[in-house]
Coordinates of C-alpha atoms in Angstrom, one line a residue:
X1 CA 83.7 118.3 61.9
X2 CA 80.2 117.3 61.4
X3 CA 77.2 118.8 63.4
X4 CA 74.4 116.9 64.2
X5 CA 72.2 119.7 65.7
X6 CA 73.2 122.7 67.3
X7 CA 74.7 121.7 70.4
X8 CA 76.4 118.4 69.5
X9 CA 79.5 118.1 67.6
X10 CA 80.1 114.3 66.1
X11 CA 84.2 114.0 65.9
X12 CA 85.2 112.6 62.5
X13 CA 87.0 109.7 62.7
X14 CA 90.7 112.3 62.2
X15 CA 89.4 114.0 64.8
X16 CA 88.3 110.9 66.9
X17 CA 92.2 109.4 66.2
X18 CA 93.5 113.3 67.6
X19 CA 91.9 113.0 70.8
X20 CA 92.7 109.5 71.5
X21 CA 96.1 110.4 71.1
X22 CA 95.7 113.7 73.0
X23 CA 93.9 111.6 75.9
X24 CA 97.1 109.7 75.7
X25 CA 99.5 111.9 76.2
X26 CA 97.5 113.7 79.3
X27 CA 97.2 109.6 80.8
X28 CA 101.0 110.0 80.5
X29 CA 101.0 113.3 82.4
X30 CA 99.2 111.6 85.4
X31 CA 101.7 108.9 85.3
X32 CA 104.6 110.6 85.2
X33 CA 103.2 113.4 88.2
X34 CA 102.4 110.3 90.4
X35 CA 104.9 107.6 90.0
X36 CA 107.7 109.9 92.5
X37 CA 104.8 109.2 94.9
X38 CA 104.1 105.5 94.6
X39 CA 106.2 104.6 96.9
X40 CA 104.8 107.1 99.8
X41 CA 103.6 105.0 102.6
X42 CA 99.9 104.6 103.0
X43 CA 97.5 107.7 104.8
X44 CA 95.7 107.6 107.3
X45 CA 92.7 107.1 105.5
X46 CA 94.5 105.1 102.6
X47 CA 95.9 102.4 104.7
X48 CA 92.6 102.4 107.2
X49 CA 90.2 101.7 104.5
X50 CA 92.9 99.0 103.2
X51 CA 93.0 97.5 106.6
X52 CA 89.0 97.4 106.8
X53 CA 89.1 95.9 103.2
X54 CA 91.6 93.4 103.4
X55 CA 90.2 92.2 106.6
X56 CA 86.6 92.2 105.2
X57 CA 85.0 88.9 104.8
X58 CA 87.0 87.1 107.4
X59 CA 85.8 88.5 110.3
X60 CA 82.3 88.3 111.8
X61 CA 81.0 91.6 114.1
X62 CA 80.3 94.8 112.9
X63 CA 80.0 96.5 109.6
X64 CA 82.7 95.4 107.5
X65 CA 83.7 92.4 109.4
X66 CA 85.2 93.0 113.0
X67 CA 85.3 97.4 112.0
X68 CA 83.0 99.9 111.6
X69 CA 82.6 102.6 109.2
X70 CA 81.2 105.5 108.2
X71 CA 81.8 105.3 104.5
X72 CA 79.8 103.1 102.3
X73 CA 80.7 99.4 100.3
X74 CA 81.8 100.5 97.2
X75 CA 84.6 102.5 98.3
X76 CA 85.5 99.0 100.8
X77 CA 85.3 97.0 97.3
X78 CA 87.7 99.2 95.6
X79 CA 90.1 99.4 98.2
X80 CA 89.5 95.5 98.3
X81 CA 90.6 95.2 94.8
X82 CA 93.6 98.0 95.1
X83 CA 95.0 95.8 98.5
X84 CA 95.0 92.7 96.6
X85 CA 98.1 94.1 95.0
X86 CA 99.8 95.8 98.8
X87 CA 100.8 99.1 99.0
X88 CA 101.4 99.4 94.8
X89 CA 98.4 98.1 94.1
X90 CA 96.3 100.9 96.1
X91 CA 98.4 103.5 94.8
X92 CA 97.8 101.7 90.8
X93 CA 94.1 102.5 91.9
X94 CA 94.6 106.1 92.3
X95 CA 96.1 106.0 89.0
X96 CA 93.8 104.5 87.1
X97 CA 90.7 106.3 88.7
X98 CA 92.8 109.8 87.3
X99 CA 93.5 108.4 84.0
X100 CA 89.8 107.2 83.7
X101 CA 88.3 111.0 85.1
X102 CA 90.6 112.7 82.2
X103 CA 88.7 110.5 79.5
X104 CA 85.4 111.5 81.0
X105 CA 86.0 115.2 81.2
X106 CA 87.2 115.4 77.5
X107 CA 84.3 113.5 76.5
X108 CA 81.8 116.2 78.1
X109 CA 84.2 118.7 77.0
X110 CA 84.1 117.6 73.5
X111 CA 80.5 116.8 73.7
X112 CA 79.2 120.0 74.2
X113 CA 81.9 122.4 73.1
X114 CA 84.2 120.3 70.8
X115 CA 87.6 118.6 70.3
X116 CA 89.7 122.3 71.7
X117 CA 87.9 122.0 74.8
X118 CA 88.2 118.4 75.0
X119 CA 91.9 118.8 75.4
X120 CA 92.1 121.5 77.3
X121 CA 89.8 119.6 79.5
X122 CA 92.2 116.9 79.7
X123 CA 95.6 118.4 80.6
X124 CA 93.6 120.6 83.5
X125 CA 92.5 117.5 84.6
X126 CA 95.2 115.2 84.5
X127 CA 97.2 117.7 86.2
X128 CA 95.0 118.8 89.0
X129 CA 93.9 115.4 89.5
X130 CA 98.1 114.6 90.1
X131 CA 98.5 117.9 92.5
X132 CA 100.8 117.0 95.3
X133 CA 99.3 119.9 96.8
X134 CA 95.1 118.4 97.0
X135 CA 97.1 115.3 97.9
X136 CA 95.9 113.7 94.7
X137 CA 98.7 111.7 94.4
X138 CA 97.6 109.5 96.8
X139 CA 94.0 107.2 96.1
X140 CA 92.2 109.4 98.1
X141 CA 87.8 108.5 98.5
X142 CA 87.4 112.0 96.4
X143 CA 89.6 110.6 93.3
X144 CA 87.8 107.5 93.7
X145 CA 84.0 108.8 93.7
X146 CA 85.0 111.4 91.0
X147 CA 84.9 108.8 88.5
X148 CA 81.3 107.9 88.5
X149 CA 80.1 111.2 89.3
X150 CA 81.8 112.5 86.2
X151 CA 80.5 109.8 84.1
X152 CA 77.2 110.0 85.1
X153 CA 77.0 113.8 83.9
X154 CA 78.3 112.2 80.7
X155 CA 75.6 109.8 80.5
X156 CA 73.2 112.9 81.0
X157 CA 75.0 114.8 78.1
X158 CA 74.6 112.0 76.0
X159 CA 70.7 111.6 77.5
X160 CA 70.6 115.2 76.5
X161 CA 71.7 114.6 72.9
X162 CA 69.5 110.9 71.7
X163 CA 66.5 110.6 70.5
X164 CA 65.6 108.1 73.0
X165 CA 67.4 109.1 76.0
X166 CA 66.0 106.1 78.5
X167 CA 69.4 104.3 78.8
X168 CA 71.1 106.9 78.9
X169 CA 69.4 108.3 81.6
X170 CA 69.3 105.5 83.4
X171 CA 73.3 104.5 83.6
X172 CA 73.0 108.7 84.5
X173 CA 71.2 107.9 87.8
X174 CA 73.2 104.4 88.5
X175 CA 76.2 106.5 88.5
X176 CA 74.9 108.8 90.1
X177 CA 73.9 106.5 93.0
X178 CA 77.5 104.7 92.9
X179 CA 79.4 107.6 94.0
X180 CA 77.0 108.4 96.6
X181 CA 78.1 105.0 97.8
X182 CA 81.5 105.8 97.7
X183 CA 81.7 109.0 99.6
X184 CA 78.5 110.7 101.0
X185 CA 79.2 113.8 100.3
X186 CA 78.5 113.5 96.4
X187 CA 75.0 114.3 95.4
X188 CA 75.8 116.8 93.3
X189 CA 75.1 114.7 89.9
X190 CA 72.1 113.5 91.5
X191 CA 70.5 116.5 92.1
X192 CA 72.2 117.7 88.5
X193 CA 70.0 114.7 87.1
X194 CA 66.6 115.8 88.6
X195 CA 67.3 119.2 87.6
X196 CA 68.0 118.5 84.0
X197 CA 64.6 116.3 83.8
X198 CA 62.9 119.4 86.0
X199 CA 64.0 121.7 82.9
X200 CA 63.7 119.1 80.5
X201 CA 59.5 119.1 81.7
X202 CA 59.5 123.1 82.4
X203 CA 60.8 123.6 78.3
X204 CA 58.9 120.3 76.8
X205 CA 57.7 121.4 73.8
X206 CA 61.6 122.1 73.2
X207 CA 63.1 118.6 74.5
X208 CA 59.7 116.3 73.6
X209 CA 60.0 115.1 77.5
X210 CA 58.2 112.0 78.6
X211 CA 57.1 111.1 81.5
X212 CA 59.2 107.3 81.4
X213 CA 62.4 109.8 81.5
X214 CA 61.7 110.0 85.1
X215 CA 61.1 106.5 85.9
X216 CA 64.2 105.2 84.0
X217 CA 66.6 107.8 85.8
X218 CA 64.9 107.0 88.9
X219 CA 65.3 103.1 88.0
X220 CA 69.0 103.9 87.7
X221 CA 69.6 105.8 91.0
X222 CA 67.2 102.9 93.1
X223 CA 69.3 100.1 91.7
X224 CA 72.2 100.1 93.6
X225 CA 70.3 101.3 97.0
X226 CA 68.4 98.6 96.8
X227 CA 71.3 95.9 96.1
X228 CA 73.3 97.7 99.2
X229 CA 70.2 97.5 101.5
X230 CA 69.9 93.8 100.3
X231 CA 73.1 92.7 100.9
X232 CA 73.4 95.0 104.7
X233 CA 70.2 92.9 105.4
X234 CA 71.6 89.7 104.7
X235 CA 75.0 89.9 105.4
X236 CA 76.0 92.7 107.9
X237 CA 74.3 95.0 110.6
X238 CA 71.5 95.4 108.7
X239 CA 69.9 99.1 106.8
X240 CA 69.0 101.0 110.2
X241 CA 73.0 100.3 111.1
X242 CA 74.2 101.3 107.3
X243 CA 71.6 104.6 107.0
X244 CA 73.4 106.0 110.5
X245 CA 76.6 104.6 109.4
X246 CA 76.3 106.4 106.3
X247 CA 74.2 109.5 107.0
X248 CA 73.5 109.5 111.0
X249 CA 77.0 109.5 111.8
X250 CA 78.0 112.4 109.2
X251 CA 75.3 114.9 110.8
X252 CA 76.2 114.1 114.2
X253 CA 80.2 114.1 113.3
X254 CA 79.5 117.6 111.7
X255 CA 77.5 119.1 114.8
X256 CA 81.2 117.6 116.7
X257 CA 83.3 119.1 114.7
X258 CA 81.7 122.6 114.6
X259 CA 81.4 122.4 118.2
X260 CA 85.2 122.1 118.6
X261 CA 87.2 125.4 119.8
X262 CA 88.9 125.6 116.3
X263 CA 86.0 125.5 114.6
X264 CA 84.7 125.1 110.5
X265 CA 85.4 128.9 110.2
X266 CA 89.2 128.8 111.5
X267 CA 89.8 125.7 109.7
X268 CA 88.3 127.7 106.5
X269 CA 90.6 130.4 106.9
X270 CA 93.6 128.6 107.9
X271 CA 94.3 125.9 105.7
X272 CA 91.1 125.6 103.1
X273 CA 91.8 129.2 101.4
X274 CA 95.5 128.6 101.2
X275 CA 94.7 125.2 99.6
X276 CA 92.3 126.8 96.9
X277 CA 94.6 129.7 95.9
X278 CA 97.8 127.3 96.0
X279 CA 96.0 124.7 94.1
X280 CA 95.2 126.9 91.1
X281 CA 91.4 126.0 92.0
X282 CA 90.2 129.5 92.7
X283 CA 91.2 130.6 89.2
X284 CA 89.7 128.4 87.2
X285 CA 86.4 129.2 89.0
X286 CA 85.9 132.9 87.1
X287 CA 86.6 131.0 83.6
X288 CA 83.3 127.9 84.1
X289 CA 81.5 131.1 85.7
X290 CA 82.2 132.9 82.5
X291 CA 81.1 130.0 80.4
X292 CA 77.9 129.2 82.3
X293 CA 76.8 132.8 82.0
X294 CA 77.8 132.9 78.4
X295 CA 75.3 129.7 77.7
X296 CA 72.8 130.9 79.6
X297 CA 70.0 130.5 77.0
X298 CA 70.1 127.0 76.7
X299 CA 68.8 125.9 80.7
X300 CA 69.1 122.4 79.8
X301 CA 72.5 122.2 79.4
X302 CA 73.4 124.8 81.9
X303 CA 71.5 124.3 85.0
X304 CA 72.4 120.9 85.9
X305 CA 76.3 122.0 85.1
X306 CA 76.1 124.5 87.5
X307 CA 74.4 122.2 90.1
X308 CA 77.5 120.0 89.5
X309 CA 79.6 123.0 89.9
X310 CA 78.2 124.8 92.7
X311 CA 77.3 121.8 95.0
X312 CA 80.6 120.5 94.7
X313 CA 82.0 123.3 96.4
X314 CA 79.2 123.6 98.9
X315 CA 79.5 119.5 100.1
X316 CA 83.2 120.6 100.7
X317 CA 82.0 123.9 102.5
X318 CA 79.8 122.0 104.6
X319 CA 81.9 119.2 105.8
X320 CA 83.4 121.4 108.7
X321 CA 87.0 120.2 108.1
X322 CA 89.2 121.5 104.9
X323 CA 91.6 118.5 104.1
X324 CA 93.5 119.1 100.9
X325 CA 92.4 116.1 99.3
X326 CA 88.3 117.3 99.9
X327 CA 88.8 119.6 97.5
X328 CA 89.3 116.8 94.8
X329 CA 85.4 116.9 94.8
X330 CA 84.9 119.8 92.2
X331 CA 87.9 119.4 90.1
X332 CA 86.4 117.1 87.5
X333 CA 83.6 120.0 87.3
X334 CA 86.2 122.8 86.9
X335 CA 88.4 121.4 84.0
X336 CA 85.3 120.5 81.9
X337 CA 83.9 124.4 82.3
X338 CA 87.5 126.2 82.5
X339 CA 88.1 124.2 79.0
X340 CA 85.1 125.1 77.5
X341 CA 85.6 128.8 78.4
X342 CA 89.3 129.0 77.2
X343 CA 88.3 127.1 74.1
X344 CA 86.6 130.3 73.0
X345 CA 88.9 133.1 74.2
X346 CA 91.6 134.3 71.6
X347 CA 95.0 132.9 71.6
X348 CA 96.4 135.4 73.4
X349 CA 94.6 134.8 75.9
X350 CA 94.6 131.0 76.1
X351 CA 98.5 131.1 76.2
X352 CA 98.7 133.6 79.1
X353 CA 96.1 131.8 81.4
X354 CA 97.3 128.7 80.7
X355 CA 101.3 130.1 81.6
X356 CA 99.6 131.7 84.2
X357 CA 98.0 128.5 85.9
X358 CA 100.7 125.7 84.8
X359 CA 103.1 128.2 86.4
X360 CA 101.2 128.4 89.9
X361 CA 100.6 124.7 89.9
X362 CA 104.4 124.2 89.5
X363 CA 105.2 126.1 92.1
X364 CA 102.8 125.0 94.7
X365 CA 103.3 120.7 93.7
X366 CA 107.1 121.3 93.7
X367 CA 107.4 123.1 97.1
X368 CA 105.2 120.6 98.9
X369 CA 106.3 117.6 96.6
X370 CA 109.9 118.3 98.1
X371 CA 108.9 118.9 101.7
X372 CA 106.6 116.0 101.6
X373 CA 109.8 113.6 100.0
X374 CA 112.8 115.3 101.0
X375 CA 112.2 117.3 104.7
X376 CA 109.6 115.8 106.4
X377 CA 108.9 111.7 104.6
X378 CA 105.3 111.5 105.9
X379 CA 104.5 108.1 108.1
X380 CA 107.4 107.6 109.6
X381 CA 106.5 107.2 112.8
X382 CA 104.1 105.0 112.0
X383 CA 105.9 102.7 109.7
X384 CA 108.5 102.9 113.3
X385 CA 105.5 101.5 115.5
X386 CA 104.3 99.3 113.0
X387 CA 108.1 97.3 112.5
X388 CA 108.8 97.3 116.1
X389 CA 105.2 95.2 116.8
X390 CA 105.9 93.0 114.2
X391 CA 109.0 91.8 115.4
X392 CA 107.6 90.9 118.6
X393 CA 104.1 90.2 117.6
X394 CA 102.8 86.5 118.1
X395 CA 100.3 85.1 115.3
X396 CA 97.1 85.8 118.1
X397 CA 98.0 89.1 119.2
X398 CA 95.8 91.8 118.8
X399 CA 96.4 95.4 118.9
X400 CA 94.4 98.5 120.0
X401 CA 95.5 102.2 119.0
X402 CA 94.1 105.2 121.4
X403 CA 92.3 106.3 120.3
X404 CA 93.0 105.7 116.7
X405 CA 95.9 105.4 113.7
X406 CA 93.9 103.9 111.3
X407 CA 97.0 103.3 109.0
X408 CA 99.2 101.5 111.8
X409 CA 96.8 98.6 112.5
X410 CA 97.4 98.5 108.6
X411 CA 101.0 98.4 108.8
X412 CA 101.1 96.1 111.9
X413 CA 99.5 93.6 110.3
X414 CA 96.8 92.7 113.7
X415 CA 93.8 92.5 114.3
X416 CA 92.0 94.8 116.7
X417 CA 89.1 93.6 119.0
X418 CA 87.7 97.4 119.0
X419 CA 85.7 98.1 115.9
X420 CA 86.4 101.7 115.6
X421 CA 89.4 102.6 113.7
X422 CA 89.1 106.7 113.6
X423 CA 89.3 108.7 116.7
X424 CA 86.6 110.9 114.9
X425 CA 84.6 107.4 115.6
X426 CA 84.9 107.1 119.1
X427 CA 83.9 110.8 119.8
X428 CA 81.1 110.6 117.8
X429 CA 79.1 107.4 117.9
X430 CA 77.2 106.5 120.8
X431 CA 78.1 104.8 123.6
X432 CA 81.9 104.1 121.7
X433 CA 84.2 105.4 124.8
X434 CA 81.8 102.6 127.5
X435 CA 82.5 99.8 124.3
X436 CA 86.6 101.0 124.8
X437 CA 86.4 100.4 128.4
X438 CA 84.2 97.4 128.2
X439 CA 87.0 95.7 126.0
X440 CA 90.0 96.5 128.7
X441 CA 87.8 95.3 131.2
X442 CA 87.1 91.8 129.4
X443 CA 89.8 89.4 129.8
X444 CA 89.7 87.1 126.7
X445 CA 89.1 90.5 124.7
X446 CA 91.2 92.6 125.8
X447 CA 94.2 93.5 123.3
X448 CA 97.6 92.1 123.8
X449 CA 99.2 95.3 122.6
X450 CA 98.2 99.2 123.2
X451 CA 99.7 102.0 121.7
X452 CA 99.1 105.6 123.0
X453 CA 98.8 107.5 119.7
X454 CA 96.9 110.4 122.1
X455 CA 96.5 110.8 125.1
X456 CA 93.7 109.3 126.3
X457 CA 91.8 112.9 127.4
X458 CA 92.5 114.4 123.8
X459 CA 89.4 116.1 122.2
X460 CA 87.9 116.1 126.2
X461 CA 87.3 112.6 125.9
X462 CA 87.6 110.3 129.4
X463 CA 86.4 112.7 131.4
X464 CA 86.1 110.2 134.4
X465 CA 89.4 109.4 133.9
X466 CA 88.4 105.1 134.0
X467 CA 90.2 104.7 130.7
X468 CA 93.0 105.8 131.8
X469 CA 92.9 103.6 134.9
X470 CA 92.6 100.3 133.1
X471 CA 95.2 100.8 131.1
X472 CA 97.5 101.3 134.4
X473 CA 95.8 98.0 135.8
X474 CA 95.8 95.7 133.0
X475 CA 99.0 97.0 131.0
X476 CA 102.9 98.2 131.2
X477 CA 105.1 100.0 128.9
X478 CA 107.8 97.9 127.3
X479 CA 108.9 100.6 125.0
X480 CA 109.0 104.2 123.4
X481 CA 109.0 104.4 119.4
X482 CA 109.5 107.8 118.0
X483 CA 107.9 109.4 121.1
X484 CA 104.9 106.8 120.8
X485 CA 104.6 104.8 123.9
X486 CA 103.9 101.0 123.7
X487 CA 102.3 98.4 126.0
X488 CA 101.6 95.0 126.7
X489 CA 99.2 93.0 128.6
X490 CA 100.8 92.2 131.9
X491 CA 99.9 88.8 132.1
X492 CA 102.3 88.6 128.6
X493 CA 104.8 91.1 129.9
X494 CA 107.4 88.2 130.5
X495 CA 107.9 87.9 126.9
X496 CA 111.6 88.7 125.8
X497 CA 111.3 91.6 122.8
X498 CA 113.4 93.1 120.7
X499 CA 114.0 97.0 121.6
X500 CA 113.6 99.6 119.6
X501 CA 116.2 100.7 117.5
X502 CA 114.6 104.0 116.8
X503 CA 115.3 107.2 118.2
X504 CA 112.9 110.5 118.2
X505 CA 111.8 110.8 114.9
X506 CA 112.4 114.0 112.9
X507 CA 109.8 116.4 112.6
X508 CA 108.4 118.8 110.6
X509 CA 108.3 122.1 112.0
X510 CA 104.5 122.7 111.1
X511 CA 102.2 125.0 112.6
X512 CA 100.3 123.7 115.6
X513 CA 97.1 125.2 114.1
X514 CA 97.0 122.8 111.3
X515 CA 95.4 120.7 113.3
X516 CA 92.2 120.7 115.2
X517 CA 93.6 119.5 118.2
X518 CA 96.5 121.0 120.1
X519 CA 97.3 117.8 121.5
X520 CA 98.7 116.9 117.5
X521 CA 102.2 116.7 117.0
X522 CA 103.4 118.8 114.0
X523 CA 104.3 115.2 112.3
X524 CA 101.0 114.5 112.6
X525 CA 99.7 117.4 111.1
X526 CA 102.1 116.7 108.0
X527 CA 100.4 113.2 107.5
X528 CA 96.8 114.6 107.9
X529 CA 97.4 117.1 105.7
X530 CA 98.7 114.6 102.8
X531 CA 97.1 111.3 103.6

């Protein structure tokens, strides 16, 4: 091994060959963790954000087409891409997005602690990054936005490291900006990249800073804002309707949220700490801790790793809700310190945390991976709905969930005339429940076919009771799938249809608190807990 200064080991080309093979085997690892999985219907939020992508471009209306949402384009363009290919080729997406965070880890492993930390680096992240238990086996947003988050702090390493750091800095920032426009919630790396230039201009005479630092990373994190707003403006609902969509609509859907009778603070102590300790995340936190305090002396390298560490964690903190797959977010962050820490412990020690930690991941990923196959198949229910209106589902009919299963209108294969997809949606944005009732009201838009997901005063909503009312005016059941009851217009209730072959759909005897609503089944608690 070659050094080129203190901080920066150049791999020769042996050692280049080793981790190439070493990143191969751990791209193995995430394929042979995820493929029992590829065949899991689609979540909640997997098949929604498939629906709003495959239906993007061909309908005129609201954001995305003839839906609304509050996540940004890039994560529609992936999913665009992934749906091209069905259910596989969403699922291929996760994939690829775990084999490609795995190479950027070991590269800032390896960059600023060497080849041993690169591949401990890589196995902690191609196995966390395939936990059944974070439900990153599925192509969750997290897995997705990890990617460029991750190799944006690369870019900022290797910034770090050149003599002229102005490319460098500025893919930093693009990347930077790109996985702010897939999930909102990361702007940890950006704020990692004005803190390294911050220290970089506190401890000049050390790192020669220049002033054009700042306008290249800054060049970097404008470009892609400015081709959003661009195409929003031209195309869409314009940059007032993407900034709430984007931002608006997360603070009001937090100040909802924390409003609710089971709280952040129940749902933190309920379901989040299992899902650290479970996951094996809470133990790798002591060991990039340990290694952050050990490289203390060098600011520049340390600070914006920490940012990237400790923001992580606080964007999941301060989302209100505790998901399994929300705590994707940090992983990236914890392999790369956790293998630069147990690069430098004895061997002794390496082999009994890494026994210790293998051993409480395989415990945790093969009791829920069996529950999630074998006891309780997540979806079913909805894949029930979803065959029963597509056998007796004309070419024109549309369909309306209440108040939302984002992943059925998926499934089903319709079009909705009610651009909100989430029932998060309709409690949140304005005026959403008077668009609901505004749509049964209209005769050429109302749906052909309604399913009750919830009942229609879940989460307080219809208050008045008028939704309700509608419905019983304009509609009348025709059948019950696995406890979900179906409607049709009446004017189209002469139609001869196919019953349901399905009986009540097993269950998974969950507890109700799972959930923040006690109106949730304990099926669908399974599914939002691993969509």
């Amino acid at each position: 091994m070659t050094v080129l200064d203190e901080r920066v080991e150049v791999p020769t080309p042996r050692t280049r060959d080793s981790l190439i093979r070493w990143w191969l085997l751990c791209a193995g690892v995430v394929v042979l963790l995820r493929t029992p999985f590829i065949n899991v219907p689609l979540g909640i939020d997997e098949g929604g954000g498939s629906f709003v992508a495959r239906a993007w471009g061909s309908t005129d209306g609201s954001m995305y087409g003839g839906s609304w949402l509050d996540r940004p384009p890039l994560l529609v363009l992936v999913y665009k891409i992934g749906v091209l290919g069905g259910d596989l080729g969403v699922r291929l997406v996760g994939m690829v997005a775990a084999v490609l965070l795995v190479a950027g880890t070991m590269a800032i492993a390896q960059r600023i602690s060497g080849a041993r930390a690169a591949r401990i680096a890589g196995i902690l992240t191609a196995v966390m990054t395939s936990s059944v238990v974070l439900g990153a086996v599925f192509t969750d947003n997290e897995l997705i936005a990890s990617v460029p988050a991750t190799y944006s702090i690369l870019a900022l390493m290797r910034a770090r490291d050149a003599v002229v750091p102005h490319r460098w800095l500025f893919v930093s920032g693009a990347l930077a900006t790109c996985a702010l426009l897939v999930k909102q919630s990361f702007a940890e790396v950006l704020v990692a990249g004005a803190v390294f230039l911050l220290v970089s201009w506190v401890t000049r005479a050390r790192s020669d800073f220049r002033w054009s630092w700042l306008g290249w990373w800054l060049g970097g994190v404008a470009t892609p804002v400015l081709v959003t707003f661009a195409w929003f403006e031209a195309y869409s609902v314009g940059v007032r309707g993407f900034v709430y969509a984007a931002a608006g609509f997360r603070l009001d859907s937090i100040a909802e949220i924390t409003g609710a009778p089971q709280g952040a603070g129940f749902m933190l102590v309920r379901l989040g700490l299992p899902i650290l300790i479970v996951s094996g995340c809470v133990f790798l936190v002591p060991w990039s801790v340990a290694w952050l305090v050990r490289r203390r002396a060098d600011p520049q390298l340390v600070l914006p790793l920490t940012a990237w560490l400790a923001l992580g964690f606080l964007a999941v903190a301060g989302g209100g809700n505790y998901y399994p797959h929300y705590f994707i977010q940090p992983v990236a962050a914890l392999a790369v310190l956790s293998g630069c820490a147990l690069a430098v412990t004895g061997r002794r020690i390496l082999a009994s945390a890494t026994a210790a930690l293998v051993l409480v991941l395989a415990v945790g990923n093969v009791a829920v991976g069996t529950t999630l196959q074998t006891v309780n198949p997540p979806q079913q229910r909805t894949l029930a709905v979803a065959d029963y209106l597509q056998s007796n589902a004309r070419p024109d009919d549309t369909l309306y969930v209440l108040y939302a299963r984002a992943n059925l209108l998926y499934y089903a294969d319709m079009t909705t005339p009610y651009p909100y997809s989430w029932t998060q949606m309709v409690r949140t944005v304005p005026n959403a429940e008077e668009r609901l009732r505004d749509m049964l009201r209209s005769t050429s838009r109302r749906p052909t076919w309604i399913v009750e997901w919830q009942e229609a005063t879940i989460f307080g909503m219809d208050a008045s009771g008028e939704t309700r009312r509608l419905i019983a005016k304009h509609y009348v059941g025709v059948d019950e799938i696995c406890g979900k009851q179906v409607l049709i217009r009446r004017d189209e209730a002469a139609r001869t249809l196919r019953k349901s072959s399905h009986g009540e759909c097993a269950t998974l005897d969950l507890p109700r608190h799972l959930g923040p609503s006690e109106s949730r089944t304990p099926e669908d608690s399974a599914d939002y807990l691993w969509q």
